[in-house]
Amino acid sequence: MSVTKSRTPRNTLSSELIVRTALDLMEAKGTDAFSLRGLAAELGVGPMALYTYFRNKDDLYDAVRDHLMALVPPVPADVDWKDQVRAVCRGLRALMLQHPCLAQLLGSRPLSGHETARVAEGLLGVLRSAGFDAEAAARTHTTLFTYVLGATSWEIQMAAERRDPEAWRRLRTTMESLSAKEFPTVVDLAPELARTTGGDEQFDYGLDLLLAGLELRRPS
Amino acid sequence: MSVTKSRTPRNTLSSELIVRTALDLMEAKGTDAFSLRGLAAELGVGPMALYTYFRNKDDLYDAVRDHLMALVPPVPADVDWKDQVRAVCRGLRALMLQHPCLAQLLGSRPLSGHETARVAEGLLGVLRSAGFDAEAAARTHTTLFTYVLGATSWEIQMAAERRDPEAWRRLRTTMESLSAKEFPTVVDLAPELARTTGGDEQFDYGLDLLLAGLELRRPS
DNA sequence: ACCTGAACACCGTTCAAGT
DNA sequence: ACCTGAACACCGTTCAAGT
């Protein structure tokens, strides 16, 4: 561990190196704490060196997101269309849990990039093969994507809150301060609500509701 | 329009005034552009005056969110439980569309506050009355909430992107650059995918899938 | 093309002080 | 209790310049 960070020599930078280092930093210090200045310091260059490879911070975010989307597993063959949908949705969720920054990256920027298109292609292909027409396939794709995004982002957010003891204490306090007279059901179901803020079971519960609804609508 | 902003006299500040002004600013200049310094300037006080009423920026965010949640309409009586669920979900979505900052506020902070509890109480009461047990009611509540949050946040995000001509042009360009050989379904369904990024129909499509799934599971 | 260094116009928050 | 003013430790990005 040298105290003075050595200046990185010229022409050792690359888009890939920047993206990988950015991802490492987001994972290590949290997505919100990530900054271009911190990334540049980690790489041993001035902040402006990054602008040779990316037009701005959002452009870098898009690149990091597409880098992560490459890790979504391909659609499994030889299984029911519902299990294919399940595999894609669970795969995306698992990746978001593994890389919490992906939740933020997917929610704050429109979809673009080669790997992102690959995931969409897989899911849309499954739906078309299952018999859904163009419009139903598109609507279903958006529904599934926004469900996975909403459910998993929420789960990650709540898990992060639970790790901060101060925030967690305040949340419990306000929860307990609710009057049972005014909010009887919320107070009664407090333990169940706390248990169902995340986890595989909760995710599959909502996913299965959607799949059951889809099954009813699927053209034979 | 005076050029020099007059200093606000003492004891004219209040939590309510701060929250309302904060909301106005978020609506006028965008949630991301909101800052405590800008808010203080608008109120004609120093930035530190706000800390008498809120411990930090997140605490103010929570207050703004609860202020908005008061506008979610109560559960309608005398209709089918499914229409009650629909009313709550659509009401929350409509409020998010009307106040886009609400989407960001709900997604980035855990639920707390009196009005937020009121909305949860309404939805949970409907589900319990419809026959769902404690666990199913809690799971369904989380599923519905995360669906509404995910679908509507996405819709708002896409609409914002569409308003920025530069971002919209880049999105169209990358979409059109996708090879039809590698991504046949995405390219084929491009018009449908563009049409189904938002709107009442798209929202109801997903909501109806969930409700159809729930109907199958509901204990008689 | 690749990268630096200084500068601009911002942030949230702490701390000590004033009324 | 309510609010000020200066300061700290940051941001993303522009611009002109160097290699």
XYZ file of C-alpha atoms (C1' of nucleotides) in Angstrom:
478
model
C 0.000 0.000 0.000
C 1.866 3.052 -1.230
C 0.741 6.312 0.302
C 1.349 8.336 -2.847
C -0.673 6.959 -5.754
C 1.584 6.569 -8.767
C 0.421 8.296 -11.932
C -0.818 5.823 -14.479
C 1.266 6.027 -17.689
C -0.399 7.110 -20.916
C -2.385 4.775 -23.165
C -3.091 2.264 -20.403
C -6.688 3.473 -20.053
C -9.543 1.840 -21.947
C -13.353 1.803 -21.870
C -13.320 -1.718 -20.466
C -10.893 -0.882 -17.667
C -12.909 2.204 -16.742
C -16.191 0.256 -16.698
C -14.760 -2.571 -14.600
C -13.179 -0.176 -12.117
C -16.404 1.851 -11.912
C -18.355 -1.311 -11.149
C -15.852 -2.332 -8.457
C -16.149 1.075 -6.819
C -19.960 1.043 -6.868
C -19.928 -2.368 -5.252
C -17.325 -1.433 -2.655
C -18.599 1.970 -1.546
C -22.206 2.026 -2.661
C -23.799 3.355 -5.832
C -24.726 6.724 -4.359
C -21.179 7.363 -3.188
C -19.769 6.767 -6.676
C -18.233 9.788 -8.389
C -16.218 10.433 -11.522
C -13.565 12.147 -9.415
C -13.274 9.122 -7.146
C -13.077 6.821 -10.171
C -10.350 8.949 -11.761
C -8.386 8.917 -8.505
C -8.689 5.120 -8.313
C -7.384 4.868 -11.882
C -4.547 7.272 -11.122
C -5.579 9.876 -13.696
C -7.173 13.300 -13.706
C -10.977 13.518 -13.787
C -10.948 14.750 -17.362
C -9.155 11.671 -18.693
C -12.493 9.820 -18.481
C -14.122 12.204 -20.942
C -12.009 10.769 -23.734
C -13.997 7.533 -23.395
C -17.427 8.708 -22.193
C -19.343 11.875 -23.009
C -20.584 12.245 -19.420
C -21.538 10.369 -16.249
C -24.799 8.985 -17.660
C -22.965 7.595 -20.669
C -20.664 5.706 -18.308
C -23.681 4.449 -16.345
C -25.138 3.036 -19.576
C -21.890 1.224 -20.277
C -21.739 -0.270 -16.767
C -25.331 -1.426 -17.087
C -24.758 -3.132 -20.415
C -21.617 -4.720 -18.992
C -23.742 -6.263 -16.219
C -26.597 -7.305 -18.504
C -24.164 -9.611 -20.280
C -24.316 -11.766 -17.140
C -28.060 -12.494 -17.432
C -28.174 -16.195 -18.333
C -29.643 -17.254 -21.696
C -33.182 -18.664 -21.921
C -33.158 -22.376 -21.059
C -34.392 -24.720 -23.778
C -36.540 -27.840 -23.307
C -38.786 -26.431 -20.604
C -42.327 -25.055 -20.464
C -42.728 -21.417 -21.635
C -43.696 -20.421 -18.083
C -40.472 -21.868 -16.724
C -38.581 -20.020 -19.439
C -40.175 -16.740 -18.330
C -39.449 -17.640 -14.717
C -35.800 -18.333 -15.523
C -35.281 -14.962 -17.224
C -37.036 -13.009 -14.460
C -35.248 -14.853 -11.678
C -31.946 -14.515 -13.508
C -32.348 -10.761 -13.766
C -33.404 -10.509 -10.135
C -30.447 -12.618 -8.962
C -28.080 -10.369 -10.890
C -29.632 -7.263 -9.352
C -29.228 -8.715 -5.865
C -25.623 -9.609 -6.616
C -24.922 -6.156 -8.077
C -27.236 -3.699 -6.304
C -26.084 -0.856 -8.539
C -27.872 -2.581 -11.447
C -31.221 -1.803 -9.824
C -30.411 1.894 -9.797
C -28.932 1.792 -13.299
C -31.977 0.074 -14.811
C -34.438 2.367 -13.095
C -32.868 5.681 -13.935
C -31.973 5.306 -17.618
C -33.825 4.073 -20.709
C -32.855 0.672 -22.008
C -30.107 0.630 -24.601
C -27.072 -1.400 -25.502
C -26.260 -4.720 -27.087
C -26.569 -6.955 -24.031
C -29.781 -5.301 -22.901
C -31.256 -6.048 -26.316
C -30.138 -9.662 -25.995
C -32.139 -10.110 -22.781
C -35.214 -8.494 -24.347
C -34.820 -10.690 -27.428
C -34.831 -13.814 -25.270
C -37.951 -12.924 -23.333
C -39.873 -11.649 -26.362
C -38.963 -14.789 -28.305
C -40.382 -16.996 -25.558
C -43.643 -15.036 -25.486
C -44.077 -15.112 -29.269
C -43.400 -18.858 -29.362
C -45.943 -19.341 -26.584
C -48.573 -17.928 -28.916
C -48.911 -14.300 -27.849
C -49.363 -11.776 -30.651
C -47.063 -8.796 -31.165
C -48.966 -6.429 -28.913
C -49.518 -8.929 -26.099
C -45.852 -9.921 -26.212
C -44.732 -6.289 -25.956
C -47.197 -5.508 -23.147
C -46.194 -8.646 -21.264
C -42.521 -7.839 -21.654
C -43.010 -4.367 -20.185
C -45.159 -5.767 -17.357
C -42.640 -8.442 -16.432
C -39.698 -6.055 -16.660
C -41.336 -3.384 -14.506
C -42.429 -5.984 -11.963
C -38.925 -7.415 -11.647
C -37.472 -3.921 -11.466
C -39.988 -2.641 -8.913
C -39.999 -5.707 -6.682
C -36.228 -6.179 -6.654
C -35.350 -2.490 -6.285
C -37.692 -2.315 -3.315
C -36.180 -5.438 -1.791
C -32.658 -4.050 -2.144
C -33.673 -0.687 -0.711
C -35.285 -2.303 2.328
C -32.297 -4.576 2.902
C -29.964 -1.575 2.830
C -32.167 0.244 5.333
C -32.115 -2.764 7.617
C -28.324 -2.692 7.654
C -28.278 0.919 8.888
C -29.060 0.496 12.623
C -30.079 4.140 13.076
C -32.572 4.085 10.180
C -33.857 0.677 11.217
C -34.473 1.835 14.782
C -36.425 4.877 13.570
C -38.507 2.713 11.239
C -39.449 0.349 14.076
C -40.305 3.296 16.297
C -42.691 4.906 13.797
C -44.205 1.505 13.047
C -44.915 0.890 16.728
C -46.280 4.387 17.235
C -49.191 3.713 14.858
C -52.452 3.596 16.763
C -54.246 0.251 16.581
C -57.506 2.146 16.564
C -56.735 4.134 13.426
C -54.784 1.450 11.552
C -56.037 -1.891 12.872
C -55.025 -3.986 9.873
C -51.542 -2.501 9.503
C -50.834 -3.031 13.200
C -52.311 -6.539 13.099
C -50.283 -7.551 10.047
C -47.039 -5.853 11.122
C -45.082 -9.115 11.461
C -46.310 -10.407 8.097
C -45.529 -7.089 6.409
C -42.015 -7.157 7.832
C -41.494 -10.709 6.606
C -42.766 -10.063 3.071
C -40.589 -7.088 2.091
C -38.347 -9.381 0.092
C -36.954 -12.847 -0.469
C -37.415 -15.538 -3.086
C -40.879 -16.513 -1.840
C -42.210 -12.966 -2.064
C -40.755 -12.492 -5.546
C -42.198 -15.782 -6.805
C -45.578 -14.970 -5.268
C -46.030 -11.933 -7.509
C -44.404 -13.608 -10.504
C -46.761 -16.592 -10.204
C -49.764 -14.262 -10.055
C -48.654 -12.716 -13.344
C -47.987 -16.114 -14.933
C -51.379 -17.430 -13.832
C -53.016 -14.400 -15.397
C -51.020 -14.903 -18.588
C -51.984 -18.561 -18.813
C -55.665 -17.587 -18.839
C -55.090 -15.213 -21.732
C -52.748 -17.293 -23.833
C -54.199 -18.216 -27.237
C -54.208 -21.990 -27.694
C -40.327 40.692 -9.614
C -37.819 42.317 -7.295
C -34.228 41.632 -8.188
C -33.044 41.560 -4.584
C -34.888 38.896 -2.604
C -36.066 40.403 0.676
C -35.001 38.539 3.805
C -37.901 36.669 5.354
C -38.559 37.932 8.903
C -38.110 35.559 11.819
C -40.739 33.043 12.945
C -42.523 32.982 9.579
C -41.026 29.596 8.707
C -42.844 26.350 9.463
C -42.620 22.677 8.516
C -45.721 22.998 6.354
C -44.436 26.026 4.454
C -41.085 24.326 3.859
C -42.736 21.126 2.619
C -45.108 22.960 0.277
C -42.321 25.120 -1.124
C -40.079 22.083 -1.571
C -42.851 20.327 -3.497
C -43.393 23.363 -5.713
C -39.698 23.522 -6.507
C -39.459 19.819 -7.335
C -42.402 20.168 -9.667
C -41.092 23.327 -11.306
C -37.436 22.419 -11.856
C -37.395 18.647 -11.599
C -36.717 16.361 -8.647
C -33.054 15.869 -9.467
C -32.425 19.616 -9.601
C -33.870 20.123 -6.136
C -31.436 21.251 -3.450
C -31.650 22.474 0.113
C -29.721 25.580 -0.863
C -32.166 26.372 -3.641
C -35.083 25.795 -1.300
C -33.580 28.098 1.334
C -33.009 30.790 -1.287
C -36.637 30.490 -2.449
C -37.784 30.907 1.158
C -35.464 33.877 1.659
C -33.450 32.287 4.467
C -30.006 30.781 4.901
C -29.541 27.061 4.174
C -29.155 26.276 7.854
C -32.583 27.642 8.790
C -34.092 24.415 7.403
C -32.217 22.293 9.917
C -34.416 23.661 12.693
C -37.327 21.761 11.152
C -35.682 18.724 9.524
C -32.655 16.717 10.607
C -31.404 16.383 7.017
C -32.438 16.176 3.360
C -33.874 12.648 3.632
C -36.041 13.707 6.565
C -37.499 16.474 4.408
C -38.058 13.999 1.581
C -40.067 11.779 3.941
C -42.226 14.746 4.920
C -42.891 15.704 1.284
C -43.824 12.116 0.488
C -46.286 11.857 3.352
C -47.730 15.231 2.346
C -48.438 13.809 -1.123
C -49.759 10.472 0.124
C -52.597 12.366 1.800
C -53.935 12.943 -1.733
C -54.440 9.239 -2.487
C -58.245 8.845 -2.559
C -59.932 6.599 0.025
C -61.103 3.100 -0.936
C -64.525 3.276 -2.648
C -67.332 1.396 -0.934
C -70.101 -0.626 -2.620
C -67.949 -2.114 -5.349
C -66.336 -5.497 -5.975
C -63.046 -6.119 -4.083
C -61.197 -6.184 -7.408
C -62.517 -2.749 -8.283
C -61.471 -1.555 -4.850
C -57.933 -2.789 -5.467
C -58.017 -1.230 -8.932
C -59.124 2.119 -7.486
C -56.299 2.251 -4.952
C -53.636 1.218 -7.497
C -54.905 3.618 -10.143
C -55.222 6.391 -7.575
C -51.626 5.972 -6.516
C -50.463 5.841 -10.126
C -52.445 8.961 -11.050
C -50.880 10.826 -8.139
C -47.396 9.718 -9.204
C -48.031 10.946 -12.745
C -49.329 14.259 -11.419
C -46.369 14.626 -9.046
C -43.422 12.833 -10.662
C -41.250 13.454 -7.606
C -43.466 11.004 -5.700
C -42.106 8.148 -7.799
C -38.560 8.978 -6.756
C -39.574 9.574 -3.148
C -41.373 6.229 -2.834
C -38.579 4.285 -4.482
C -35.661 5.659 -2.514
C -36.924 5.640 1.073
C -38.704 3.081 3.259
C -42.390 3.652 3.882
C -43.219 5.697 6.958
C -45.611 8.405 8.041
C -49.248 8.747 8.914
C -50.697 9.149 5.421
C -48.596 6.339 4.011
C -50.011 4.061 6.702
C -53.512 5.188 5.787
C -53.073 4.006 2.191
C -51.654 0.668 3.337
C -54.516 0.277 5.805
C -57.060 0.755 3.013
C -55.539 -1.796 0.677
C -54.860 -4.369 3.397
C -58.430 -4.004 4.686
C -59.824 -4.745 1.231
C -57.686 -7.862 0.885
C -58.600 -9.187 4.329
C -62.306 -8.603 3.676
C -61.953 -10.401 0.348
C -60.938 -13.498 2.270
C -57.147 -13.527 2.066
C -55.317 -14.602 5.196
C -52.703 -12.466 6.932
C -49.750 -13.754 4.948
C -51.494 -13.634 1.565
C -52.737 -10.104 2.280
C -49.233 -8.926 3.180
C -47.660 -10.633 0.153
C -50.321 -9.235 -2.148
C -49.880 -5.760 -0.727
C -46.145 -5.835 -1.387
C -46.708 -7.252 -4.890
C -49.275 -4.614 -5.832
C -47.203 -1.791 -4.353
C -44.007 -2.821 -6.115
C -45.862 -3.319 -9.390
C -47.430 0.157 -9.226
C -44.096 1.660 -8.204
C -42.094 -0.156 -10.881
C -44.553 0.342 -13.731
C -45.263 3.997 -13.016
C -41.667 4.985 -12.262
C -40.645 3.429 -15.546
C -43.422 5.216 -17.403
C -42.409 8.573 -15.919
C -38.749 7.967 -16.685
C -39.496 7.120 -20.314
C -41.781 10.128 -20.731
C -39.042 12.407 -19.390
C -36.544 10.895 -21.805
C -38.942 11.443 -24.687
C -39.131 15.135 -23.850
C -35.359 15.523 -24.122
C -34.847 15.648 -27.922
C -31.137 14.823 -27.720
C -31.682 11.709 -25.576
C -34.663 10.664 -27.674
C -32.667 10.950 -30.897
C -29.856 8.815 -29.460
C -32.334 6.197 -28.280
C -33.912 5.928 -31.736
C -30.474 5.677 -33.316
C -29.318 2.798 -31.111
C -32.671 1.073 -31.587
C -32.383 1.265 -35.350
C -28.773 0.102 -35.321
C -29.750 -3.298 -33.901
C -29.190 -6.006 -36.476
C -32.373 -7.811 -37.525
C -30.298 -10.973 -37.814
C -29.154 -10.961 -34.198
C -32.331 -9.542 -32.620
C -35.182 -10.489 -34.967
C -37.993 -10.245 -32.416
C -36.873 -6.932 -30.897
C -36.581 -5.368 -34.349
C -39.891 -6.867 -35.460
C -41.731 -5.645 -32.360
C -40.051 -2.229 -32.210
C -43.288 -0.282 -32.860
C -45.248 -2.284 -30.278
C -42.464 -1.893 -27.712
C -42.443 1.856 -28.256
C -46.215 2.030 -27.822
C -46.309 -0.059 -24.644
C -43.811 1.844 -22.487
C -46.661 3.518 -20.645
C -50.240 4.704 -20.633
C -53.436 3.591 -18.916
C -53.847 0.527 -21.119
C -50.379 -0.783 -20.362
C -50.813 -0.205 -16.623
C -54.195 -1.955 -16.567
C -52.827 -4.857 -18.602
C -50.364 -5.776 -15.867
C -52.788 -4.963 -13.067
C -55.439 -7.220 -14.612
C -52.948 -10.059 -14.892
C -52.272 -9.768 -11.168
C -55.979 -9.548 -10.324
C -56.776 -12.587 -12.483
C -54.066 -14.507 -10.643
C -55.436 -13.346 -7.300
C -58.977 -14.394 -8.192
C -57.773 -17.961 -8.778
C -56.167 -18.058 -5.349
C -58.836 -16.336 -3.319
C -60.442 -18.569 -0.673
C -64.190 -18.744 -1.175
C -6.087 10.954 -29.865
C -5.109 11.189 -25.185
C -4.606 13.587 -21.030
C -3.566 17.674 -17.667
C -4.596 21.731 -14.575
C -7.135 25.446 -13.333
C -11.525 27.207 -12.920
C -16.764 27.569 -12.574
C -20.832 26.954 -10.377
C -22.562 24.211 -7.576
C -23.673 20.548 -3.377
C -25.041 18.760 2.090
C -23.618 19.420 6.479
C -20.799 20.947 10.810
C -19.653 24.318 14.000
C -19.699 28.485 16.645
C -22.186 32.367 17.243
C -25.962 35.629 17.554
C -31.100 36.985 18.962
C -35.989 28.012 19.905
C -34.805 30.026 15.745
C -31.590 31.551 12.500
C -26.954 33.430 10.559
C -22.232 33.227 8.340
C -18.162 31.118 7.457
C -16.041 26.986 6.475
C -15.215 21.998 5.042
C -15.060 18.568 1.908
C -16.934 17.487 -1.794
C -19.492 17.363 -6.858
C -19.865 17.286 -12.755
C -18.312 19.716 -16.416
C -16.049 23.494 -19.505
C -12.141 25.417 -21.483
C -7.505 26.052 -23.005
C -3.417 23.848 -23.209
C 0.107 20.301 -23.579
C 2.066 15.696 -25.785
